[in-house]
Short mmCIF file of C-alpha atoms and ligand atoms in Angstrom, two decimals:
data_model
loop_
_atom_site.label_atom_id
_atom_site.label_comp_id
_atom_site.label_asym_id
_atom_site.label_seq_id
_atom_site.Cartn_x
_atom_site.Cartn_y
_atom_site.Cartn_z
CA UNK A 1 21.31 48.04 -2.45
CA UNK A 2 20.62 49.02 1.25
CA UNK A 3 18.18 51.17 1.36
CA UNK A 4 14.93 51.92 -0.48
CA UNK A 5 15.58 54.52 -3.09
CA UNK A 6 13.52 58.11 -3.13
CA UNK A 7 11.08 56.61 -6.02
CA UNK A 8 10.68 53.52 -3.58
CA UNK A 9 9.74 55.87 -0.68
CA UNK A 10 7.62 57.76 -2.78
CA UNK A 11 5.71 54.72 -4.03
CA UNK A 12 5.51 53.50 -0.44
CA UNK A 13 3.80 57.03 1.06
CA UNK A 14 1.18 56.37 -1.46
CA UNK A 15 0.18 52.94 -0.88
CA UNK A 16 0.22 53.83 2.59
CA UNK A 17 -2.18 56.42 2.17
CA UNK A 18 -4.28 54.13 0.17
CA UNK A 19 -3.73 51.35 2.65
CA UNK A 20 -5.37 54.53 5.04
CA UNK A 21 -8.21 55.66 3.28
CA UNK A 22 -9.37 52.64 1.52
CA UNK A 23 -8.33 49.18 3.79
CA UNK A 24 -7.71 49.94 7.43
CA UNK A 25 -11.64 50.90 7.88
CA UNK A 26 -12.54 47.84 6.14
CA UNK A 27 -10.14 45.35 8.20
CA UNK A 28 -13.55 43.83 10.14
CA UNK A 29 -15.50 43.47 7.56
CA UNK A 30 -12.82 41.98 5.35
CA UNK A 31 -11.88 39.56 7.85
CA UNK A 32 -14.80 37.81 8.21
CA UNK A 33 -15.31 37.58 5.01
CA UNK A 34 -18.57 39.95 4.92
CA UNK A 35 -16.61 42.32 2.21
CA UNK A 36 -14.99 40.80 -1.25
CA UNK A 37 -11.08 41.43 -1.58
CA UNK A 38 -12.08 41.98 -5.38
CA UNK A 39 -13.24 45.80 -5.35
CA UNK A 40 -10.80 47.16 -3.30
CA UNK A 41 -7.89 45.12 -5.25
CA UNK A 42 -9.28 46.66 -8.56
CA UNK A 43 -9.64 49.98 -6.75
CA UNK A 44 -5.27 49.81 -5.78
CA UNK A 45 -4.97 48.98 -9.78
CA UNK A 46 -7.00 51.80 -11.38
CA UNK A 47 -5.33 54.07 -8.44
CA UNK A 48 -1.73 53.69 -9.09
CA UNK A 49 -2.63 53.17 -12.84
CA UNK A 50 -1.35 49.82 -12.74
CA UNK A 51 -4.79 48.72 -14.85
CA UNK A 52 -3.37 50.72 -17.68
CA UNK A 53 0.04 49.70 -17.40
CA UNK A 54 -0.94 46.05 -17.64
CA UNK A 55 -3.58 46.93 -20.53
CA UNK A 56 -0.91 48.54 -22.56
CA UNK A 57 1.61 45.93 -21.77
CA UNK A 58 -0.99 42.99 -22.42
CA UNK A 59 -1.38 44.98 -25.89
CA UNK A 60 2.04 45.32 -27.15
CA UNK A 61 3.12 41.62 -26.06
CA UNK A 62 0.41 40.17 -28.25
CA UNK A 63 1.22 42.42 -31.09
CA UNK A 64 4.61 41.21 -30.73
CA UNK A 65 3.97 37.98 -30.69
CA UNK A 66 1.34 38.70 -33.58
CA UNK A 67 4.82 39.96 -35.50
CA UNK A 68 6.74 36.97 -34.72
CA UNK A 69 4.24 34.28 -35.96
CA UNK A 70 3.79 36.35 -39.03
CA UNK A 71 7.45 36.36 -39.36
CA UNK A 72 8.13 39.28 -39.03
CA UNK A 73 10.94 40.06 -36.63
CA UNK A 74 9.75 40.38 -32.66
CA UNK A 75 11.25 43.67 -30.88
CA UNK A 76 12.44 42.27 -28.21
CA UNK A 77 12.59 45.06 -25.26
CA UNK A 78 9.18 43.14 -23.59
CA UNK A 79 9.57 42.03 -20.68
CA UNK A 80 6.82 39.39 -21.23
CA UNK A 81 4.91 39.53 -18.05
CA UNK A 82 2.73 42.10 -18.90
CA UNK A 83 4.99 44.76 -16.67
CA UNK A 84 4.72 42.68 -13.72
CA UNK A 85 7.39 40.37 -13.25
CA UNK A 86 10.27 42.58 -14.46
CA UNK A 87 13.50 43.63 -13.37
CA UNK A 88 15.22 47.31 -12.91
CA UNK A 89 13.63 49.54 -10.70
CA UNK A 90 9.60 47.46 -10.99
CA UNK A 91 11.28 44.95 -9.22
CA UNK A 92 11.67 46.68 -5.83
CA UNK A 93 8.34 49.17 -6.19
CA UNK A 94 6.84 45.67 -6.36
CA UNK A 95 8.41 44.28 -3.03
CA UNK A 96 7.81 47.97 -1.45
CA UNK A 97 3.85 47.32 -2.60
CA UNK A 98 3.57 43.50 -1.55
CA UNK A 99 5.49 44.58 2.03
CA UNK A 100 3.21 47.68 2.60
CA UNK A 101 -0.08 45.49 1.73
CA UNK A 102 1.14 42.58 3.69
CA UNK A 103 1.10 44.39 7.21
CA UNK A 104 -2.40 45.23 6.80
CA UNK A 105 -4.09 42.40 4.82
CA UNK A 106 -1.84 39.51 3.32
CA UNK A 107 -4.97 38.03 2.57
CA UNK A 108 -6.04 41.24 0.31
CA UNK A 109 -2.90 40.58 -1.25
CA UNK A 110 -3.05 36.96 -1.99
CA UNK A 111 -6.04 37.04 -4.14
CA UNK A 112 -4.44 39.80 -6.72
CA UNK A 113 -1.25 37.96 -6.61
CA UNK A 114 -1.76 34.54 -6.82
CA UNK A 115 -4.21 35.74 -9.77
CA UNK A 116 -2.02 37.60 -11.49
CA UNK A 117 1.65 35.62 -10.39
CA UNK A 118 0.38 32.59 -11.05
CA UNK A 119 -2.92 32.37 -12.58
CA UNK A 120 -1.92 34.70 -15.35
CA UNK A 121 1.61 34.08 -14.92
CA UNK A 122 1.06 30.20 -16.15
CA UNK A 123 -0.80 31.70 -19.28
CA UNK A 124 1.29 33.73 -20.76
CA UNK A 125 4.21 31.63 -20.08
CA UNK A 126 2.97 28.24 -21.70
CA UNK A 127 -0.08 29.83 -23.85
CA UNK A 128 -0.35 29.88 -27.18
CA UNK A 129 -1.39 33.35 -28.70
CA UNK A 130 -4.59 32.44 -29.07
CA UNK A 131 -4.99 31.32 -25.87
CA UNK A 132 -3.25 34.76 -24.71
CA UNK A 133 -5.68 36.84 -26.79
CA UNK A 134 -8.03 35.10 -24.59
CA UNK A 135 -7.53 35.52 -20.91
CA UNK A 136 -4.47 37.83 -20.77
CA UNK A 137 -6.25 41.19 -21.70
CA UNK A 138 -9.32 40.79 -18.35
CA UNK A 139 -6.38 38.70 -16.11
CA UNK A 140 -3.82 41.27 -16.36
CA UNK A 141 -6.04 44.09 -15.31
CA UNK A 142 -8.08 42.41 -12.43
CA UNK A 143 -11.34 42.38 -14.74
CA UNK A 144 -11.49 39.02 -14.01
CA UNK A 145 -9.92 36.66 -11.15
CA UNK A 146 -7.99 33.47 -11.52
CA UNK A 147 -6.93 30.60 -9.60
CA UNK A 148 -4.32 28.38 -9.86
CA UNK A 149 -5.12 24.37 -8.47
CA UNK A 150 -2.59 22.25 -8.18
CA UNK A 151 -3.14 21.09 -4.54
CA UNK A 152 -5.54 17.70 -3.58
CA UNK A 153 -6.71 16.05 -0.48
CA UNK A 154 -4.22 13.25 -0.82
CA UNK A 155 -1.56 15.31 -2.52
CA UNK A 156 -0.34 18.43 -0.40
CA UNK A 157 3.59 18.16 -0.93
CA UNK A 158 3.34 14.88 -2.71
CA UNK A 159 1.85 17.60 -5.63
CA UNK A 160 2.48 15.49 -8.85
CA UNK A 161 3.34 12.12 -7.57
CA UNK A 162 0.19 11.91 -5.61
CA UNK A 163 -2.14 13.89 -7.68
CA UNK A 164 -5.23 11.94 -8.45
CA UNK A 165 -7.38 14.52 -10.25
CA UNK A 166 -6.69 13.29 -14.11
CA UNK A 167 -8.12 13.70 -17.72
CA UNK A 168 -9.23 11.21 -20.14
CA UNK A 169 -8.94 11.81 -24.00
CA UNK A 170 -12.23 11.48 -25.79
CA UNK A 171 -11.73 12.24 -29.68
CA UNK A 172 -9.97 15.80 -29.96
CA UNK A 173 -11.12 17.06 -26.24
CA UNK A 174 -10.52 15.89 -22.56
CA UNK A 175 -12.70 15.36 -19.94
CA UNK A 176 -11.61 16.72 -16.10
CA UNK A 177 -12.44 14.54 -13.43
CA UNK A 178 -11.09 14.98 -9.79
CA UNK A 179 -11.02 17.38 -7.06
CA UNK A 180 -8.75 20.14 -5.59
CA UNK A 181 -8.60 21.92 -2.33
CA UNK A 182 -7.18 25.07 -0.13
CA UNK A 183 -7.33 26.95 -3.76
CA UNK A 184 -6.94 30.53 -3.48
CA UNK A 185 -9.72 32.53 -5.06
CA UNK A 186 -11.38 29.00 -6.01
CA UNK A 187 -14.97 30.27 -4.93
CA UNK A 188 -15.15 33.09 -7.34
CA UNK A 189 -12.24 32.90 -9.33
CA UNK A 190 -13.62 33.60 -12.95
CA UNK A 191 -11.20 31.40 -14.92
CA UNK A 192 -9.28 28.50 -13.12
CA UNK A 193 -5.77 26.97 -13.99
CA UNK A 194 -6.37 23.47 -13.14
CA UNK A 195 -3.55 20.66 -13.30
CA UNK A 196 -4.35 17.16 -14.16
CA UNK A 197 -2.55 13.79 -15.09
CA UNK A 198 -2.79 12.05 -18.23
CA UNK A 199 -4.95 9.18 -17.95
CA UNK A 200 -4.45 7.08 -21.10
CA UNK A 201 -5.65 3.60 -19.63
CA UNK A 202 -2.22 2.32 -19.76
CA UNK A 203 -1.66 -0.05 -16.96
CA UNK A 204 1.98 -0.47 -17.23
CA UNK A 205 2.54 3.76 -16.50
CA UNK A 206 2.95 4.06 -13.03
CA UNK A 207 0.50 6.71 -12.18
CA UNK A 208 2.95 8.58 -10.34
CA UNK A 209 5.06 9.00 -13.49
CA UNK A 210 2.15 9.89 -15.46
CA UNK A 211 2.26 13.53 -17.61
CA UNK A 212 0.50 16.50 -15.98
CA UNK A 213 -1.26 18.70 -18.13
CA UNK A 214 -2.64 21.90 -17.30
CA UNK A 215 -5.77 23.39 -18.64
CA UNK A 216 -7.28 26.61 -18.73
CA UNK A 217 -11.19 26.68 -17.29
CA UNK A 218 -14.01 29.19 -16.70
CA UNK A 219 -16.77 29.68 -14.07
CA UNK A 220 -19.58 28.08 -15.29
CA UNK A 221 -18.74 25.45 -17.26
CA UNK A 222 -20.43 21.88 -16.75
CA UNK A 223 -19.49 19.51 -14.54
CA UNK A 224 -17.51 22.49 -12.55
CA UNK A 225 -18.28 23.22 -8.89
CA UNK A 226 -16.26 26.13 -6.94
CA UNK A 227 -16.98 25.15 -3.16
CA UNK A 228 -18.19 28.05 -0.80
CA UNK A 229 -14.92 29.62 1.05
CA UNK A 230 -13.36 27.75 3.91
CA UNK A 231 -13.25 29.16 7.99
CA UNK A 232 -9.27 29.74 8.21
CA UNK A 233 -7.25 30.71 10.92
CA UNK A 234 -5.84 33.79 9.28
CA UNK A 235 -6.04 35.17 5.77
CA UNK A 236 -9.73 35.81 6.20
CA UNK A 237 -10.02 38.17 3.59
CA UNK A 238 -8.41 35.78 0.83
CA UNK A 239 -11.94 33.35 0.08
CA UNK A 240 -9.89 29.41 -0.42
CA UNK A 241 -11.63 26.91 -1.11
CA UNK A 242 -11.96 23.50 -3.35
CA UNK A 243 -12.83 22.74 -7.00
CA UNK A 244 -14.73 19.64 -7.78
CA UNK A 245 -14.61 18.49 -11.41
CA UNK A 246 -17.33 15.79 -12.81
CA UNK A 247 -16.60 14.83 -16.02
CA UNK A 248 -16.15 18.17 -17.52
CA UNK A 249 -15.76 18.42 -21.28
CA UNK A 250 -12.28 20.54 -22.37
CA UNK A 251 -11.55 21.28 -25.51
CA UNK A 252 -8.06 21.35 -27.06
CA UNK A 253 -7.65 25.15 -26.97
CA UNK A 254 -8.04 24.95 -22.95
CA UNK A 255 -5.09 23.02 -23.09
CA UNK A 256 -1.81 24.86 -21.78
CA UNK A 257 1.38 24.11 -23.16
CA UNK A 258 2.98 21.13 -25.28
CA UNK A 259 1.18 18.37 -26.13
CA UNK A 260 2.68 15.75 -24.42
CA UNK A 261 2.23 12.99 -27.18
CA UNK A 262 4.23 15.15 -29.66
CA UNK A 263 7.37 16.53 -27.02
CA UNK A 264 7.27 15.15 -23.85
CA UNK A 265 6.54 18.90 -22.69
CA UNK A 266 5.08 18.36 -18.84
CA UNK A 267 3.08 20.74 -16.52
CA UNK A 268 5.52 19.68 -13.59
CA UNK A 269 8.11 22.35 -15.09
CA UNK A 270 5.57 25.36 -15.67
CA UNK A 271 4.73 24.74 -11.71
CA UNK A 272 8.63 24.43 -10.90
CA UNK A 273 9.09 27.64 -12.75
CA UNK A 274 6.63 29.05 -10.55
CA UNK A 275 8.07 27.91 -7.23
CA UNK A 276 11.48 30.08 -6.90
CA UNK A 277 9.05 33.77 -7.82
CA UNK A 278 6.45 32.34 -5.40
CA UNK A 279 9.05 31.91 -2.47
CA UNK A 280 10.67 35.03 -3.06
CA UNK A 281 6.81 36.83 -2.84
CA UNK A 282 6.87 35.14 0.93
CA UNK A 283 9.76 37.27 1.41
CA UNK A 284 8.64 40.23 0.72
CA UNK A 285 5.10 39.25 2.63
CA UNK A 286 6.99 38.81 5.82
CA UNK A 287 9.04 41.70 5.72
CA UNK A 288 5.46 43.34 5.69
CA UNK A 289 4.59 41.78 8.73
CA UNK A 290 7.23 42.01 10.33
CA UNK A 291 7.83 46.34 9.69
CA UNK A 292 4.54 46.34 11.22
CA UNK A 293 4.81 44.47 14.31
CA UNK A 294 7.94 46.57 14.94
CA UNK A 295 6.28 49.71 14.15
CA UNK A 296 3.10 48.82 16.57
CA UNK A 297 5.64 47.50 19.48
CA UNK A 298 7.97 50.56 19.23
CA UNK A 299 4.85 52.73 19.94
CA UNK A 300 3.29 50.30 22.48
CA UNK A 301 6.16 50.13 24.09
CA UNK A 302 6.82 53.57 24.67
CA UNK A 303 2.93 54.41 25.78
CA UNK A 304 1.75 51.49 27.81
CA UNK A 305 3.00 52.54 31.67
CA UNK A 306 3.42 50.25 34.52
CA UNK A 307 5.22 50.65 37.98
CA UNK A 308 5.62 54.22 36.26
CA UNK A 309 7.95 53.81 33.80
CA UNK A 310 6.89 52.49 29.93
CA UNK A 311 7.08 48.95 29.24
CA UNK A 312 10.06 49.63 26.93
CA UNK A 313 12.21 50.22 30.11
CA UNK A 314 12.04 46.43 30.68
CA UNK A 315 14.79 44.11 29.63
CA UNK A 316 12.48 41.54 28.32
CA UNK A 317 10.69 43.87 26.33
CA UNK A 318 13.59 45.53 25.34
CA UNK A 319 14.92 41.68 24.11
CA UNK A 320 11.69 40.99 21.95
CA UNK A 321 12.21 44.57 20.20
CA UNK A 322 16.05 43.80 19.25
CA UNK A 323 14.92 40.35 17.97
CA UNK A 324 12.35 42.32 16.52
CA UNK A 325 14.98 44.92 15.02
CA UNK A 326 17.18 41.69 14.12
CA UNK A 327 14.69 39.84 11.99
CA UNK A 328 13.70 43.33 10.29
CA UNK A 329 17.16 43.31 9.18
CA UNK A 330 18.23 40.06 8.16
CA UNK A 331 14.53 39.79 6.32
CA UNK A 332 14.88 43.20 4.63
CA UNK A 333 18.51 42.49 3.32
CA UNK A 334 17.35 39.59 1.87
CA UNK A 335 15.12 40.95 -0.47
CA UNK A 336 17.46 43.70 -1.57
CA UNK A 337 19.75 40.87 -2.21
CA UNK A 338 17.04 39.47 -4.21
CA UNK A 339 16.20 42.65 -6.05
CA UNK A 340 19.61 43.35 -6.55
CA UNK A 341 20.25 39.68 -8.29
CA UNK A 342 17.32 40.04 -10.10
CA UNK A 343 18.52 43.43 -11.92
CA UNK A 344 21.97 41.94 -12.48
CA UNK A 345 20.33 39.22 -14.26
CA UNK A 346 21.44 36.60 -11.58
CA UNK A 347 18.24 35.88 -10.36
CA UNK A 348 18.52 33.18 -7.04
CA UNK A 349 18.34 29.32 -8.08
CA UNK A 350 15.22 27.47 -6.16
CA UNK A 351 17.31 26.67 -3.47
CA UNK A 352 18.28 30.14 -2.52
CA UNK A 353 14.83 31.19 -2.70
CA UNK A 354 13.55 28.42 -0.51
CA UNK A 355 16.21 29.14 1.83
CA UNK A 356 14.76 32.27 1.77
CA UNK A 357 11.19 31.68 2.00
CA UNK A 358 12.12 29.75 5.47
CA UNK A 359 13.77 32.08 7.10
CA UNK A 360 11.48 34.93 6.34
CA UNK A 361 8.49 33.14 7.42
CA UNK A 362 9.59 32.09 10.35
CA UNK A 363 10.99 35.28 11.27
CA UNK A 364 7.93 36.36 10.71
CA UNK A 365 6.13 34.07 13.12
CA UNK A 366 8.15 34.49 15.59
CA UNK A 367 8.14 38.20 15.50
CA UNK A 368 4.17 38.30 15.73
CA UNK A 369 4.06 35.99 18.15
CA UNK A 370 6.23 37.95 20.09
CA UNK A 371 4.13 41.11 19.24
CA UNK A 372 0.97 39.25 20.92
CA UNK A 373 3.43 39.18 23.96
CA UNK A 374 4.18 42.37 24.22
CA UNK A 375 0.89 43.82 23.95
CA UNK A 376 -0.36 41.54 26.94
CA UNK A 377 -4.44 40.72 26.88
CA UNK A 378 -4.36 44.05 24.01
CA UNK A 379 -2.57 41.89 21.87
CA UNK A 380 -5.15 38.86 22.52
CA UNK A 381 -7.52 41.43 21.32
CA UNK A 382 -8.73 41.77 17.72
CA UNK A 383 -8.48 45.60 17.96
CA UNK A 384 -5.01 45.83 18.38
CA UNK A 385 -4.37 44.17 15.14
CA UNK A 386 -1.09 42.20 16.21
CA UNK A 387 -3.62 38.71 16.71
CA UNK A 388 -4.70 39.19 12.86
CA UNK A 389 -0.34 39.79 11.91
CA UNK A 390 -0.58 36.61 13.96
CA UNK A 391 -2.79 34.38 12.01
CA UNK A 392 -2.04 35.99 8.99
CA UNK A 393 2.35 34.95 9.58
CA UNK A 394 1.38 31.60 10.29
CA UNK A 395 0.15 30.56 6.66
CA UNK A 396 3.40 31.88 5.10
CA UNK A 397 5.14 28.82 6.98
CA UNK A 398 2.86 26.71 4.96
CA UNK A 399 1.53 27.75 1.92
CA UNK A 400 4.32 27.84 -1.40
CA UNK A 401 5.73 24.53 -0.62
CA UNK A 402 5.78 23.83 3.32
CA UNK A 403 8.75 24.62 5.63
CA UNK A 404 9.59 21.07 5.83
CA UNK A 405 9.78 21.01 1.80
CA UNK A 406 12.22 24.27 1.25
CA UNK A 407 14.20 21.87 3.70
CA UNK A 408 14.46 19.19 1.29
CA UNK A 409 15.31 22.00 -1.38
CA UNK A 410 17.89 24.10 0.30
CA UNK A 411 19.51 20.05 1.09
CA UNK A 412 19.29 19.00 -2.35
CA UNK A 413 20.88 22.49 -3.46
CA UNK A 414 23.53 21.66 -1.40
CA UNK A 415 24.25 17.76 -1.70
CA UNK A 416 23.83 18.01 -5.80
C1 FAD B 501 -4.07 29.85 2.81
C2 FAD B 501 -3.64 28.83 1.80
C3 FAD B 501 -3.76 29.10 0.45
C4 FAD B 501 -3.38 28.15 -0.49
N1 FAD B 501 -3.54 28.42 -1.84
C5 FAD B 501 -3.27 27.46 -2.76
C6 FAD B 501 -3.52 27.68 -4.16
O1 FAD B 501 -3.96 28.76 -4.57
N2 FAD B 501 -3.28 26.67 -5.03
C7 FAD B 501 -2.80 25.46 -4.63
O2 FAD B 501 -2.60 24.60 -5.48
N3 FAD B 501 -2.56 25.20 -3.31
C8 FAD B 501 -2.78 26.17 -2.37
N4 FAD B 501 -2.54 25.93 -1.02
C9 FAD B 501 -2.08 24.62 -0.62
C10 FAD B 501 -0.65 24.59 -0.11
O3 FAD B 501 0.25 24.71 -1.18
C11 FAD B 501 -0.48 23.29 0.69
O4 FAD B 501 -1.24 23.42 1.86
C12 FAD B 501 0.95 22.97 1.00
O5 FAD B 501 1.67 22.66 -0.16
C13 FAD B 501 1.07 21.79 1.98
O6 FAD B 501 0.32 20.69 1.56
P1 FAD B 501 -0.72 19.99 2.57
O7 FAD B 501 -1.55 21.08 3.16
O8 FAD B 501 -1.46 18.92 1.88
O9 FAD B 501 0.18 19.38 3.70
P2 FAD B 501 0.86 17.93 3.65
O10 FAD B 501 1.60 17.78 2.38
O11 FAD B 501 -0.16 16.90 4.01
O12 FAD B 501 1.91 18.04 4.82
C14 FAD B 501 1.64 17.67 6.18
C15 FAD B 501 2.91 17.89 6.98
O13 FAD B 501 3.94 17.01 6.50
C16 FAD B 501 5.10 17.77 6.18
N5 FAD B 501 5.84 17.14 5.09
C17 FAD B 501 5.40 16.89 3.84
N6 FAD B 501 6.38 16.33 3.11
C18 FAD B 501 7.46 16.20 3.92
C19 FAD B 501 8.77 15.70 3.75
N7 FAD B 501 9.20 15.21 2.58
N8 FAD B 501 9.61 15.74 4.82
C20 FAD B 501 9.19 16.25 6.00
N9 FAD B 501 7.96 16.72 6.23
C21 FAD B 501 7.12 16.72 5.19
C22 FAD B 501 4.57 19.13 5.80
O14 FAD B 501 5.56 20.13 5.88
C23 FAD B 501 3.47 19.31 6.83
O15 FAD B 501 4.03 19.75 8.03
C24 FAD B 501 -2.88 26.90 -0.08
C25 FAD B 501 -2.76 26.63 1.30
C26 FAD B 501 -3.11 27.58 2.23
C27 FAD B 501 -2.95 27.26 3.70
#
């Protein structure tokens, strides 16, 4: 693959003119926070029928599933992620939506994916069909909003091995206690993943080593608090924020997964089997970023006039475009490499994908940064949009494991 095919384009045009119509006026009030993400992410769905796709996916991967526990035998042409997470030719309209949405407002983007590509995503892959029946059917179609906590104040990186909020047993149920932070969609999220360790009073476990268990909660429920948003430095228009749990009462059925006393089934895999889709997302974010920055350069440099010629007539403004022009490039083959894998059933191991998720944010840093540059005290300027592409690059060198972490990854990939 190296270029977008017609269907691609086609798909593109019309987000744009969504992106038009229905975001761009809204960018202020979005980014400070005075508009929700949540209406205008539902809007995108029910445009591009993608609430209808997901309701009829939702529907026929529980009837399946129905099929198989009654024995009966499964069909087996799902793709079993509710039309989202597939292959073939979903997998690059997907990138060609995430990119397009991600030059405007990654942080618009954040809360329907992180909702849906992991909130969801951790559902159907360790639910039970019960469980499924429950939350898939709203997730799936932006009805409701999830979040997905795995992150504490002592326990960034460290996720599991430093993770202090835990669960008790009490009889059949659990109770939560503990305390997460810089959750995505935590201060309205409707139904919350939430991971926890195992707390079973034995003092010979070292509590690093202890099982994590995830559980399934709603808004709502006592001894839950969802903290008010935090002030960020970019992303405005994605509301993160922390959970605080006080011994809250969970019954079996919120419990994700294996039980851990019968397998030795462990939450640490269902967040490792997030990690490579969630890096390769951050791909396809900064390619976003970046085709904007380019676009709004290109122009600026051809329009802004000093000593009488354009701006683009300068060397050093002709250097940032071509690194510009580079990192478009190198970022952009990536994810056809990525999309092409993923078709041919060779989708990239972790360290691939964190390789990946470096580069591209980085790239994508560097080429906003550089787009502040070029647009001089304009580009300082909120109005000229290149300060938000900025802020907004920055967090993509952070969030989905740290830069410092794919390190570690793309290392171990190579030394094992
Ligand atoms: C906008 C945003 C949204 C987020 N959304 C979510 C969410 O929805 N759910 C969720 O669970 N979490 C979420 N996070 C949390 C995110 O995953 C963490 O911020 C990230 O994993 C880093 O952890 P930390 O912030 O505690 O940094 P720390 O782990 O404290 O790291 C501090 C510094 O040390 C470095 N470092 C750490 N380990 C090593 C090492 N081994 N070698 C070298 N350097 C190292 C880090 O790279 C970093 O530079 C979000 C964060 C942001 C900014």
């Amino acid at each position: 693959m190296f270029e977008w095919s017609d269907t691609d384009l086609m798909v593109r045009d019309a987000v744009r003119q969504f992106i038009d119509k229905e975001i761009r006026p809204h960018l202020d009030e979005l980014e400070t926070g005075a508009l929700s993400p949540y209406p205008i992410a539902r809007k995108l769905f029910s445009q591009f029928g993608l609430d209808v796709m997901a309701a009829e996916s939702v529907k026929s991967m529980l009837e399946r599933e129905r099929a198989k526990q009654a024995g009966e035998a499964a069909a087996e042409n799902g793709d079993g992620a509710g039309g989202f997470g597939a292959g073939g030719a979903q997998a690059s309209m997907m990138a060609v939506v995430v990119s397009e949405l991600s030059g405007v407002s990654i942080g618009l983007l954040s809360t329907a994916s992180v909702s849906i590509g992991l909130g969801a995503a951790t559902i159907m892959s360790r639910g039970t069909l019960a469980q499924k029946e429950r939350w898939l059917p709203d997730l799936m179609t932006l009805k409701k909003i999830a979040a997905w906590a795995i992150t504490e104040p002592d326990s960034g990186s460290d996720a599991f091995g430093g993770m202090k909020t835990s669960v008790k047993r009490d009889g059949e149920d659990y109770i939560l206690n503990g305390q997460k932070t810089f959750i995505t969609n935590g201060p309205y999220a409707d139904v919350l993943v939430v991971y926890a360790k195992l707390d079973e009073g034995d003092a010979a476990v070292d509590k690093r080593n202890r099982p994590v268990l995830i559980f399934v909660l709603d808004a709502g429920m006592p001894g839950l608090t969802q903290g008010k948003p935090f002030k960020k430095m970019g992303m405005m228009s994605s509301p993160t924020g922390e959970l605080f749990f006080d011994n809250v009462r969970l019954t079996p059925d919120r419990l994700l997964g294996e039980n851990p006393h019968r397998s030795g089934g462990d939450g640490r895999d269902s967040a490792r089997d997030n990690f490579a889709a969630e890096r390769i997302g951050i791909a396809m974010m900064a390619l976003g970023i970046i085709n904007e920055c380019h676009r709004l350069c290109v122009d600026y440099a051809k329009t802004r006039t000093l000593w009488g010629k354009n701006i683009g007539q300068f060397q050093l403004i002709q250097l940032k475009l071509a690194k510009m022009e580079i990192a478009r490039m190198n970022v952009q083959n990536m994810v056809f490499q990525t999309i092409e894998r993923q078709q041919a059933g060779k989708p990239l191991t972790l360290a691939e994908a964190s390789a990946i998720k470096l580069y591209s944010s980085e790239a994508a840093t560097d080429v906003a940064m550089d787009a502040v540059q070029l647009f001089g005290g304009n580009g300082y300027m909120a109005e000229y949009r290149v300060e938000q592409l900025a802020r907004d690059a920055k967090s993509l060198m952070i969030y989905a494991g740290s830069n410092e972490v794919q390190v570690t990854h793309i290392a171990k990939g190579l030394l094992s």
